[in-house]
Structure formats: structure tokens, C-alpha cells
XYZ file of C-alpha atoms in Angstrom:
631
model
C 70.030 19.673 -22.892
C 71.918 22.900 -23.475
C 70.843 26.042 -21.633
C 68.819 28.394 -23.744
C 70.673 31.214 -25.443
C 69.563 33.437 -28.253
C 71.105 33.317 -31.665
C 73.174 36.275 -32.907
C 74.541 37.744 -36.098
C 78.061 36.393 -35.548
C 77.227 33.069 -37.154
C 76.362 31.050 -34.028
C 73.828 28.256 -34.340
C 70.315 29.582 -33.840
C 68.209 28.124 -31.058
C 65.133 26.134 -32.099
C 61.905 25.617 -30.167
C 60.891 22.150 -29.041
C 57.316 21.850 -27.790
C 56.402 19.781 -24.733
C 52.724 18.827 -24.902
C 50.720 18.674 -21.693
C 49.255 15.202 -21.059
C 45.732 16.228 -22.077
C 46.729 17.813 -25.402
C 45.096 16.391 -28.533
C 46.254 16.262 -32.170
C 44.490 19.584 -32.724
C 47.546 21.430 -31.352
C 50.299 19.821 -33.484
C 51.607 21.243 -36.766
C 53.693 19.775 -39.582
C 57.295 21.015 -39.343
C 57.179 21.660 -35.583
C 59.502 19.915 -33.126
C 58.306 17.959 -30.095
C 59.556 16.099 -27.034
C 58.515 12.452 -27.345
C 58.644 9.229 -25.338
C 59.052 5.783 -26.871
C 56.027 3.564 -26.195
C 56.839 0.679 -28.530
C 59.695 -0.757 -30.593
C 59.080 -2.631 -33.857
C 61.289 -3.885 -36.722
C 60.533 -0.849 -38.863
C 60.944 1.845 -36.217
C 59.573 3.120 -32.901
C 56.211 4.444 -31.816
C 56.325 7.586 -29.720
C 53.916 9.507 -27.500
C 53.732 13.290 -27.460
C 50.871 13.287 -24.929
C 48.281 10.890 -23.579
C 46.388 10.955 -26.881
C 48.952 12.050 -29.514
C 51.144 9.222 -30.895
C 52.930 8.363 -34.132
C 55.736 6.463 -35.862
C 59.385 7.323 -36.373
C 60.477 5.065 -39.224
C 63.829 3.298 -38.814
C 65.188 5.327 -41.701
C 64.465 8.519 -39.742
C 66.121 7.380 -36.479
C 69.578 8.476 -35.433
C 70.025 5.973 -32.622
C 68.540 2.881 -30.997
C 65.844 3.183 -28.339
C 63.921 1.202 -25.766
C 60.430 1.751 -24.352
C 60.495 4.738 -22.021
C 63.401 6.527 -23.687
C 63.067 10.198 -24.626
C 63.926 11.852 -27.911
C 63.122 14.933 -29.974
C 61.156 14.574 -33.197
C 59.888 16.717 -36.014
C 56.369 16.141 -37.341
C 56.720 15.381 -41.069
C 53.203 14.362 -42.097
C 49.613 14.083 -40.908
C 47.994 11.446 -43.105
C 44.376 11.424 -44.176
C 43.559 8.684 -41.650
C 45.044 10.781 -38.822
C 48.318 8.838 -38.481
C 51.384 10.927 -37.662
C 54.922 10.311 -38.967
C 58.031 11.840 -37.396
C 61.742 12.302 -37.981
C 64.228 12.258 -35.113
C 66.344 15.407 -34.702
C 69.214 16.149 -32.322
C 69.562 19.940 -32.108
C 72.634 21.461 -30.462
C 70.666 24.236 -28.807
C 66.950 24.460 -28.223
C 64.453 25.903 -25.864
C 61.434 24.041 -24.538
C 58.001 25.571 -24.647
C 55.201 23.815 -22.778
C 51.925 23.595 -24.677
C 48.717 23.635 -22.638
C 45.508 22.982 -24.514
C 42.428 24.653 -23.069
C 39.870 21.878 -22.661
C 38.053 23.740 -19.946
C 34.269 23.656 -20.160
C 31.476 24.922 -17.965
C 28.852 22.617 -16.517
C 26.223 24.367 -18.614
C 28.131 23.468 -21.824
C 28.630 19.735 -21.236
C 26.093 18.861 -23.928
C 28.663 19.872 -26.570
C 31.486 17.862 -24.975
C 30.077 14.324 -24.681
C 32.869 11.837 -25.364
C 35.599 14.492 -25.110
C 38.383 14.735 -22.568
C 37.889 18.037 -20.778
C 38.672 19.689 -17.507
C 36.106 21.097 -15.084
C 37.196 23.617 -12.518
C 35.176 24.376 -9.422
C 34.385 23.615 -5.800
C 33.490 20.222 -4.358
C 30.085 20.530 -2.647
C 29.443 16.854 -1.851
C 31.422 13.603 -1.701
C 29.491 10.342 -1.697
C 31.040 6.889 -1.636
C 29.058 4.262 -3.529
C 29.606 0.532 -3.867
C 31.569 1.391 -7.011
C 33.070 4.850 -7.668
C 33.370 7.887 -5.437
C 30.972 10.587 -6.621
C 32.184 14.173 -6.252
C 29.546 16.845 -6.863
C 31.456 19.739 -8.443
C 29.943 23.164 -8.874
C 31.106 26.013 -11.060
C 29.394 29.290 -11.805
C 26.870 27.605 -14.122
C 25.784 24.463 -12.277
C 26.639 21.261 -10.421
C 27.717 17.971 -12.022
C 28.642 14.546 -10.606
C 32.259 13.527 -11.216
C 33.057 9.828 -10.759
C 36.499 8.853 -9.469
C 37.359 5.169 -9.326
C 40.102 3.443 -7.348
C 38.411 0.084 -6.876
C 34.868 -0.942 -5.997
C 33.753 0.730 -2.779
C 37.134 2.342 -2.109
C 37.425 6.095 -1.716
C 39.120 7.710 -4.698
C 41.308 10.775 -4.131
C 41.046 10.534 -0.335
C 42.824 13.849 0.212
C 39.935 15.794 -1.344
C 37.289 17.309 0.928
C 34.041 19.252 0.600
C 34.911 22.892 -0.020
C 38.126 22.183 -1.955
C 38.772 23.932 -5.255
C 39.931 21.411 -7.865
C 40.361 20.800 -11.568
C 39.009 17.420 -12.638
C 40.235 16.078 -15.970
C 38.209 13.322 -17.574
C 35.744 12.182 -20.203
C 32.200 13.551 -20.371
C 29.582 10.811 -20.500
C 25.819 10.782 -20.572
C 24.149 8.526 -17.994
C 20.385 8.113 -17.598
C 19.722 11.321 -19.467
C 22.192 13.454 -17.486
C 25.909 14.190 -17.651
C 28.762 12.792 -15.591
C 32.505 13.301 -15.760
C 34.597 10.127 -15.566
C 37.621 11.490 -13.713
C 41.061 10.503 -15.023
C 43.130 12.769 -12.815
C 42.981 15.746 -10.487
C 45.064 18.875 -10.985
C 45.807 21.617 -8.517
C 44.624 25.134 -9.192
C 47.099 27.969 -9.355
C 46.137 31.050 -7.323
C 43.106 29.427 -5.628
C 42.231 32.623 -3.737
C 41.694 34.487 -7.001
C 39.720 31.573 -8.471
C 37.502 31.391 -5.375
C 36.881 35.126 -5.449
C 35.910 34.952 -9.120
C 33.663 31.949 -8.461
C 31.933 33.642 -5.530
C 31.340 36.767 -7.589
C 29.894 34.732 -10.457
C 27.637 32.748 -8.113
C 26.457 35.908 -6.407
C 25.490 37.296 -9.787
C 23.751 34.061 -10.784
C 21.831 34.035 -7.490
C 20.177 37.382 -8.167
C 16.374 36.866 -8.203
C 14.119 37.744 -11.088
C 12.634 41.234 -11.050
C 8.953 40.304 -11.237
C 5.916 42.537 -11.300
C 3.645 41.971 -8.263
C 0.408 40.091 -8.900
C -1.618 42.977 -7.479
C -0.879 46.609 -6.694
C -0.678 46.894 -2.920
C 1.391 49.659 -1.268
C 1.417 47.865 2.106
C 3.005 44.816 0.485
C 5.573 46.830 -1.481
C 7.531 47.446 1.734
C 8.241 43.707 1.941
C 9.461 43.139 -1.603
C 13.099 44.014 -0.952
C 13.116 41.667 2.047
C 11.625 38.883 -0.062
C 14.139 39.510 -2.852
C 16.893 39.120 -0.265
C 15.460 35.738 0.784
C 15.143 34.685 -2.868
C 18.845 35.407 -3.363
C 19.801 33.463 -0.222
C 17.798 30.440 -1.401
C 19.147 30.551 -4.965
C 22.709 30.892 -3.642
C 22.176 27.917 -1.302
C 21.146 25.831 -4.309
C 24.143 27.013 -6.340
C 26.355 26.089 -3.372
C 24.858 22.589 -3.278
C 23.450 23.169 0.211
C 20.280 21.209 1.119
C 17.196 23.157 2.221
C 14.801 21.940 4.916
C 11.510 23.799 4.683
C 9.423 23.861 7.870
C 5.899 25.272 7.632
C 2.814 25.484 9.791
C 0.517 22.575 8.893
C -2.525 24.680 7.992
C -4.017 26.266 4.902
C -1.830 29.371 4.878
C 1.287 27.329 5.657
C 0.679 25.057 2.677
C -0.199 27.995 0.429
C 3.217 29.383 1.404
C 5.272 26.215 1.111
C 3.908 24.489 -1.993
C 4.627 27.279 -4.545
C 8.052 27.747 -2.997
C 8.731 24.012 -3.114
C 7.885 23.945 -6.828
C 10.062 26.964 -7.578
C 13.042 25.588 -5.653
C 12.726 22.122 -7.192
C 12.747 23.639 -10.656
C 15.794 25.739 -9.882
C 17.635 22.776 -8.349
C 16.928 20.749 -11.508
C 18.118 23.646 -13.639
C 21.555 23.912 -12.021
C 22.199 20.224 -11.209
C 23.025 17.474 -13.689
C 21.950 14.823 -11.158
C 18.243 14.121 -11.866
C 17.736 13.081 -8.232
C 19.050 16.401 -6.886
C 15.605 17.965 -6.189
C 14.681 14.960 -4.052
C 17.962 14.994 -2.140
C 18.392 18.737 -1.681
C 14.894 19.879 -0.669
C 12.464 18.578 1.943
C 9.149 20.152 2.917
C 8.139 19.315 6.499
C 4.863 20.324 8.187
C 4.880 21.447 11.835
C 1.763 20.981 13.943
C 2.792 23.483 16.610
C 2.738 27.251 15.913
C 6.465 27.366 16.712
C 9.593 25.279 16.063
C 9.378 22.534 18.651
C 12.400 20.820 20.164
C 10.977 17.522 18.892
C 11.092 18.861 15.340
C 14.544 20.425 15.553
C 15.992 17.279 17.138
C 14.582 15.182 14.310
C 15.770 17.649 11.650
C 19.261 17.882 13.105
C 19.574 14.119 13.421
C 18.636 13.597 9.766
C 21.003 16.377 8.674
C 23.943 14.885 10.541
C 23.165 11.429 9.160
C 23.009 12.813 5.614
C 26.384 14.467 6.121
C 27.887 11.239 7.423
C 26.324 8.831 4.918
C 25.985 10.945 1.777
C 28.600 13.665 2.201
C 26.000 16.439 2.149
C 26.556 19.849 3.649
C 24.428 20.759 6.646
C 21.189 22.346 5.427
C 19.661 25.775 5.417
C 16.462 25.916 7.495
C 13.574 27.808 5.905
C 10.728 28.609 8.334
C 7.371 29.510 6.770
C 4.238 30.756 8.570
C 6.171 30.051 11.742
C 9.420 30.965 13.453
C 9.065 34.590 14.589
C 8.567 34.159 18.326
C 10.626 33.695 21.464
C 9.308 30.117 21.655
C 11.376 29.303 18.544
C 14.687 30.346 20.105
C 15.552 27.118 21.996
C 15.434 25.262 18.697
C 17.396 28.024 16.982
C 20.090 27.932 19.662
C 20.446 24.197 19.017
C 21.014 24.779 15.299
C 23.455 27.594 16.068
C 25.819 25.030 17.587
C 26.214 23.635 14.057
C 26.223 26.986 12.205
C 23.046 26.065 10.323
C 21.636 29.203 8.645
C 17.982 30.052 9.331
C 15.597 32.109 7.182
C 12.119 33.065 8.405
C 9.073 34.248 6.427
C 6.133 34.631 8.793
C 3.172 36.859 9.623
C 2.633 35.998 13.288
C 3.379 38.709 15.832
C 7.205 38.623 16.086
C 9.715 38.972 18.863
C 12.635 40.314 16.818
C 14.950 40.866 19.784
C 14.695 37.179 20.680
C 14.787 35.737 17.158
C 17.035 37.863 15.007
C 20.374 37.005 16.706
C 19.893 33.491 15.283
C 18.453 34.143 11.806
C 20.083 35.200 8.571
C 16.914 36.837 7.258
C 13.523 37.600 8.826
C 10.564 38.751 6.742
C 7.441 39.739 8.676
C 4.838 42.433 7.952
C 4.866 43.531 11.600
C 8.469 44.654 11.128
C 7.148 47.229 8.630
C 4.194 48.450 10.672
C 1.744 46.046 8.997
C 0.056 42.979 10.486
C -1.245 39.445 9.905
C -3.496 40.574 7.035
C -0.477 40.108 4.772
C -0.415 36.322 5.009
C 2.626 34.123 4.567
C 0.999 32.506 1.540
C 0.696 35.892 -0.155
C 4.361 36.638 0.531
C 5.635 33.230 -0.564
C 3.793 33.244 -3.881
C 5.701 36.422 -4.739
C 8.897 34.867 -3.351
C 8.404 31.761 -5.521
C 7.905 33.940 -8.596
C 11.190 35.742 -7.885
C 12.889 32.346 -8.050
C 10.924 31.016 -11.047
C 8.580 33.473 -12.822
C 7.266 30.681 -15.049
C 5.168 29.468 -12.094
C 2.877 32.477 -12.273
C -0.020 30.928 -14.178
C -0.078 27.929 -11.818
C -0.148 29.928 -8.573
C -2.120 33.106 -9.269
C -5.144 31.801 -7.320
C -3.156 30.799 -4.228
C -2.891 34.213 -2.463
C -6.690 34.337 -2.327
C -6.814 30.844 -0.816
C -4.220 31.888 1.784
C -6.149 35.034 2.632
C -9.430 33.181 3.115
C -7.738 30.443 5.176
C -6.347 33.026 7.611
C -9.378 35.357 7.422
C -7.312 38.231 6.076
C -9.098 41.556 6.013
C -6.529 43.122 3.714
C -7.605 45.797 1.256
C -6.023 43.705 -1.485
C -8.292 40.693 -0.891
C -10.758 41.898 -3.519
C -7.911 42.115 -6.044
C -6.685 38.633 -5.123
C -10.215 37.253 -5.449
C -10.492 38.870 -8.882
C -7.170 37.316 -9.871
C -8.426 33.906 -8.772
C -11.663 34.453 -10.707
C -9.589 34.931 -13.866
C -8.094 31.501 -13.138
C -11.578 29.986 -12.861
C -12.181 30.077 -9.089
C -15.055 31.874 -7.361
C -14.975 32.542 -3.608
C -16.871 29.352 -2.762
C -14.336 27.351 -4.780
C -11.478 28.976 -2.872
C -13.131 28.279 0.477
C -13.465 24.636 -0.536
C -9.778 24.471 -1.504
C -8.810 25.855 1.899
C -11.115 23.421 3.680
C -9.729 20.498 1.686
C -6.153 21.571 2.505
C -6.889 21.650 6.238
C -8.621 18.299 6.040
C -5.734 16.706 4.162
C -3.184 18.251 6.550
C -4.992 16.797 9.556
C -4.841 13.241 8.246
C -1.346 13.576 6.797
C -0.092 14.587 10.267
C 3.719 14.771 9.960
C 3.812 13.609 6.331
C 4.251 16.298 3.674
C 1.921 14.497 1.229
C 3.488 16.401 -1.658
C 1.570 14.889 -4.570
C -1.792 14.932 -2.793
C -1.347 18.497 -1.525
C -0.261 19.684 -4.980
C -3.433 18.224 -6.469
C -5.631 19.757 -3.766
C -4.052 23.181 -4.203
C -4.371 22.974 -7.983
C -0.826 23.889 -9.022
C -0.868 21.628 -12.087
C -3.398 22.831 -14.705
C -3.025 19.494 -16.528
C -4.982 17.714 -13.785
C -7.625 20.405 -13.200
C -10.509 17.944 -13.375
C -8.946 15.651 -10.784
C -8.186 18.685 -8.630
C -11.836 19.759 -8.718
C -13.138 16.277 -7.886
C -10.629 15.860 -5.068
C -11.434 19.249 -3.543
C -15.154 18.517 -3.701
C -14.639 15.153 -1.978
C -12.346 16.379 0.786
C -14.250 19.612 1.432
C -17.551 17.724 1.739
C -15.968 15.225 4.146
C -14.543 18.104 6.160
C -17.946 19.773 6.313
C -19.573 16.518 7.419
C -17.018 15.949 10.190
C -17.209 19.579 11.293
C -21.003 19.410 11.551
C -20.727 16.232 13.624
C -18.307 17.996 15.930
C -20.581 21.007 16.264
C -23.539 18.767 17.107
C -21.753 17.547 20.231
C -19.860 20.735 21.160
C -22.446 23.489 20.728
C -24.816 22.269 23.481
C -21.918 22.601 25.945
C -20.807 26.048 24.782
C -21.277 28.656 27.516
C -22.275 32.235 26.677
C -21.624 35.500 28.466
C -21.235 39.207 27.768
C -18.088 41.159 28.592
C -17.916 44.716 29.931
C -16.870 45.999 26.513
C -20.055 44.571 24.977
C -18.464 41.580 23.277
C -20.168 38.185 23.321
C -17.952 35.589 24.988
C -18.317 31.878 24.263
C -16.385 29.198 26.161
C -16.284 25.475 25.476
C -14.285 22.600 26.960
C -13.104 20.941 23.728
C -11.307 18.226 25.665
C -14.467 16.840 27.261
C -17.212 18.017 24.890
C -15.809 17.240 21.436
C -14.675 14.109 19.642
C -10.952 13.533 20.149
C -8.358 12.318 17.652
C -10.550 13.135 14.669
C -11.217 16.093 12.413
C -11.551 18.885 13.312
C -8.835 19.313 15.949
C -9.472 21.584 18.982
C -8.301 24.721 17.213
C -10.436 24.088 14.163
C -13.386 23.094 16.340
C -13.105 26.381 18.217
C -12.975 28.222 14.918
C -16.097 26.456 13.632
C -18.028 27.336 16.808
C -16.800 30.909 16.542
C -17.921 31.216 12.912
C -21.377 29.916 13.844
C -21.697 32.516 16.614
C -20.425 35.325 14.401
C -23.254 34.605 11.984
C -25.793 34.543 14.807
C -24.579 37.907 16.106
C -23.892 39.645 12.804
C -22.671 43.135 13.596
C -21.707 42.418 17.218
C -18.188 41.606 18.498
C -17.634 37.949 19.392
C -14.846 36.126 21.247
C -14.605 32.333 21.520
C -12.350 30.317 23.824
C -11.893 26.592 23.300
C -9.909 25.086 26.144
C -8.520 21.816 27.411
C -6.521 20.731 30.467
C -3.451 22.817 29.622
C -4.300 24.943 26.569
C -6.730 27.501 25.226
C -7.482 28.444 21.627
C -8.703 32.000 21.041
C -10.777 33.485 18.227
C -11.984 37.087 18.058
C -14.212 39.068 15.734
C -14.476 42.831 16.120
C -12.251 42.924 19.231
C -8.580 43.920 19.123
C -6.863 41.230 21.160
C -3.114 41.694 21.355
C -2.604 38.018 22.176
C 1.244 38.115 22.340
C 1.039 41.033 24.789
C -1.600 39.202 26.836
C 0.694 36.171 27.040
C 3.561 38.371 28.246
C 1.369 39.918 30.938
C -0.031 36.573 32.092
C 3.483 35.136 32.311
C 4.584 38.004 34.555
C 1.421 38.096 36.647
C 1.111 34.345 37.233
C 4.543 32.904 37.954
C 4.582 29.146 38.029
C 1.594 28.853 35.699
C 3.835 28.037 32.741
C 2.068 30.466 30.435
C 3.304 30.609 26.836
C 1.802 31.124 23.405
C 1.164 33.705 20.733
C -0.790 34.510 17.598
C -2.375 37.476 15.798
C -4.810 40.185 16.828
C -7.794 37.890 16.246
C -6.519 34.324 16.620
C -4.002 32.660 18.901
C -3.307 29.961 21.459
C -2.033 29.792 25.032
C -0.481 26.987 27.040
C -0.310 26.654 30.836
C 0.029 23.991 33.498
C -3.239 22.161 34.122
C -3.314 22.917 37.871
C -3.554 26.663 37.166
C -6.068 26.466 34.317
C -8.998 28.264 35.962
C -6.749 31.011 37.308
C -5.213 31.658 33.883
C -8.524 31.515 32.012
C -10.210 33.920 34.448
C -7.323 36.371 34.105
C -7.483 36.018 30.328
C -11.194 36.840 30.289
C -10.569 39.938 32.409
C -8.060 41.198 29.866
C -10.497 40.476 27.036
C -13.124 42.568 28.791
C -10.753 45.538 28.658
C -9.880 45.058 24.976
C -10.959 47.658 22.456
C -13.791 47.086 20.008
C -12.469 47.528 16.474
C -14.873 47.537 13.529
C -11.964 47.072 11.103
C -11.530 43.578 12.514
C -14.936 42.416 11.370
C -15.029 38.951 9.847
C -15.073 38.234 6.142
C -18.088 36.057 7.006
C -20.183 39.237 7.094
C -19.581 39.715 3.369
C -21.382 36.508 2.542
């Protein structure tokens, strides 16, 4: 090959251009009369067959050859004809001077546009977010700015293809787009490096950040107190959407009560829909999102150990990234920090949406985002269910009609005295629920949660909460059944517990009721000690309508507290008891009107007596009157 030099006016031979097609070029880029580098792929009596690229081939007839060739030899040809059937015919040329120009054909497609490329050879450019070895091919989950698609590389059955690739690498996969089981998959033919990966990564991050922006939804009700939280919730919505775009699994932990399920179920539906929207793998929602109930009002070491073990196994066996932890109706207290410190060793991000009295100094060093009404001068009356319905709508506004009744259920479950409760009840009424219906839904949720224990019971809980209008009749029958069973079991519990409930009057005028729920209530059945205490409390509130009431249900090493009309700062009481009674093992937390305390059994009487003394000094607050008085 002669070095390139330009022609001139002195009569020298002009330089011609010979095109060198990239391997993935198709016949769409060739033109009659143009010159090409070719490689012999077959020799026959009447000429030679040549390749211009992996998919562009044709014949040089013996009459058009200027020499003899063997398979693998190179030559330069001119395209003479493209026949109607697509066959190409060439003539060999031997120019004195020429310059080579490489031809790259842009076959790049986005994941969102694969529907128009089925059967085509294309290239996909993006980041590997998961690598899973199957008994056949290696499956690389590749994400670009528009979605995530499985790309199958095959070496031999069960053998890792492209072993140098790792999660987090930027790559260009070249292959054929196929449709499998209703979704798309790229059959990888080769891997190409990306020029200027830093620029590509920056562009990809910017595009994903833009795609992760939440929807700007109108709130379900006008509520100035709630408006302060909307920016915080929008920030969480963006974090969750970005995690899904990054292919990161999400583990959702929520308190296993009515408000916790009202928070988690709408969010689960919204996240599953978004995962399905951006992933071509139809199983992605099942693999990338798990909803897990927590019995304790904080993140227990038992739960975090189980979650971390599963996460590490999923990384080892399925090539998944370590998850994002989403805490709902839980996670704001110092008691959560041992679990958080464990996750910090693995750089697992944590997001908290809660309405229990927080300890931000203890929690926030470990969390990426923390939404809590107390951080804005509000309190528990803004329930987690109310917040998460709005959060779910920021992720998927199309859920609105299915979840508009849920904030009212959450408010009734947690006895919210918020000014907006009337508006939420009116919203639920538009969806066909009166207040009795909503109470029954909450009761049925608690009943189902008790028997489900550590199981999420997704399909059952969805039906009880009524998030699918298509099964409204089944929802109504199921709620009626479970709520009536809950009422029956609660009445049975009250029959045995009420005769053993002790009554007294505190110095501040509040009625105090105490009951040993360990020895004077059925164990291991519905309702649990906390719910039993609440049922006794509700009965006494009705008997003393207009008067403040406090109820303590206790066992060997715990006490459950309920208050009506008395401002109990339970987290502050726990702090004081811890300081004043060293060695008693006091811990716990809650709201102004409901909470729980733990202690060592040998110091029970001492702790309970000190607790009652603090209750006697608590202020009477008419704003904290029960919603029961409205009935």
C-alpha cells in the first residue's frame, strides 16, 4: 500500500478512496462504483467470493480478476452491480495510490427502541448492572438511559462468557435482538470497548438523573402541615427511581400494623410498575423488590442479619448488587442504629420514611434520606401511610384511583387527630367507603398481619386493602370476614382481661388502668399484647367520655402504653428512665399517645412505678382527645 498523497495539477495520478467496512456494516452502506477492501472467503471455477464485512459478500467473476487468490487473501474491488435479488458483483482493481477510509455504520439503539429492531444486528451501549451465570449462557443485565435489558453471551453451556467483564463496567454489546417469552433479549456476538468512557459515564449519569425525576403530582388534599414534607418525599422518590434505573434491588421493611401496610402496599405497587417499565426481564419486579414486615417497632438485629445474609447470597448466586434498604413506619430511633451500623460495613444505602418520634443525631449519620414530620415541627398525626401514598403517586401517578382511600385507613389505624382527617374521609367516601368500612379495613389488615407473622402476604394484603378495583366484591367479602373474626377474638380477649384490669386516678386527674397481659390474656393468639391493651383502652375511653385515660398493659419485661387526653412524651420518658434506673435495661419509644417500653424482668415493678409517677406529672391536653369521641 502506498502512503497517501494528494493529487496535483502537474499530471500525477490522483489518489482514490478505498472503503474499509467495519465488521457490523450491512449492505445499506455500499454504493455502486465505490471501491472496497475485501477478503476472499471462497474460490470457485468461475471466480472468487469475497467479504466486505460480516454480512456483506459478493462475487468477483474470473473475467474481472487480475490475479489468482486463495481463501483469506486480500484484494481491492469495485462494486459494479446490486442485483434485484440483493446479490453483489465486483471487479478487482489495483490502484497505484489510494487512501483508506473506515466506514462505521451506526446500529446503536436504545433499550426503549428494541421493538423496532427485532432480528437486526445492533449495538447496545451502557453499564452492566448484573451478571448471572445460568446452565446455558451468561446473562448480562445492561442498562442505558432508557431501561435495562438482558444480554446473553455464550461460550459453552454453564461456562462464563466474557470473564473479564464485571458489574459496573461500561461496554458496547453487538448482537441480534430477539424476542423471548414476550420480552427482548440481545444475543451477544461480540463486545467492543468504549472510547472516552469517562464522558460516556457522565452523559449516562446525567440522563439517568433526569429520568429519575419524580412526577409533579397535586396532593390528594390541601394540608399546609403536610406541604412541608413534599420536597423531602420528592427526594426519596428520586432516590428510589434512580435505584431502579441502576438495577439496584430494594428491600422494603415496614412495621407490621395497619399504618405500616398502608404505607408499604401503595409504594410496592408503584415500584413494581416502574421496575416493569424500565426492565425487559418480566421477572425483574419479583427479583428487585421485596416487602418485609417487621414485628418490632425498630429494626432488630435478627431482621438485619437475615436481610444482609439474603443480600450477600443474591450477590454471590445471581450477580445482584447489594440492595437499598427502605424503612417505612419504622427506623427513626436510636434503637435502629446497631442494625444500621451493620449495613454501613457494606455501604448499603438506607432511606427512612417514618412518623415515630425521631432521634436524628443517632440515625442520620447512617441514612441517605430521612422523612419524618417531627423534623418539621409536626407530629405523629401525619401518618406514614399518608406520606407514602403521596410518595407512591410521585413514582406512578396512575395509581391514584386505586389508593385514594388509603390515607383515611392509615389515619384511623393510628388514631390520627389531624385536621386533614375529615378531608381524607371525604376522599374515601368518594371511593365508596364510609368510616365504618374504613375501620373494618384497618381491623382486617391487623388481623391478617398477626397471622401472616413474618410473611408479606402480598396478594392477600392487596385484596384486604382494596387496591385492585377489579376485585372489589371479593375485597368487601374478605374484609367483612376478617374484621368479624378480629372482633370476635378481641371480645374473647376482653372477657378474660377486663376483670383483671386495675383502676386508679392520677394526681393530674387522669384515669389509670393497668393489666398484666402476660397472665390475664390468651397468649399466642389475636390480639397480641399491644392490641389487647389498645382494646381495653378504647373500652375505658368510651366509659369515661370526656375524661383523660391512660392504659398500661405489661408483661415480665415490657409495657405497652396508650393515652387519651394526656400528653405523654414517651421517648423523653424512656430517656429519663434509662438515666434514672441504671441496670434496668430500659429502652423503647413511640408517639405522644402510644408507645412501648422494655426492661429487665427483675426491675419491672421499679420501672413501672417510676413510669406511673411521670404520667401523673404529664399535662392534660384536650387536643389529644380520641377519635372515638366522634362516634
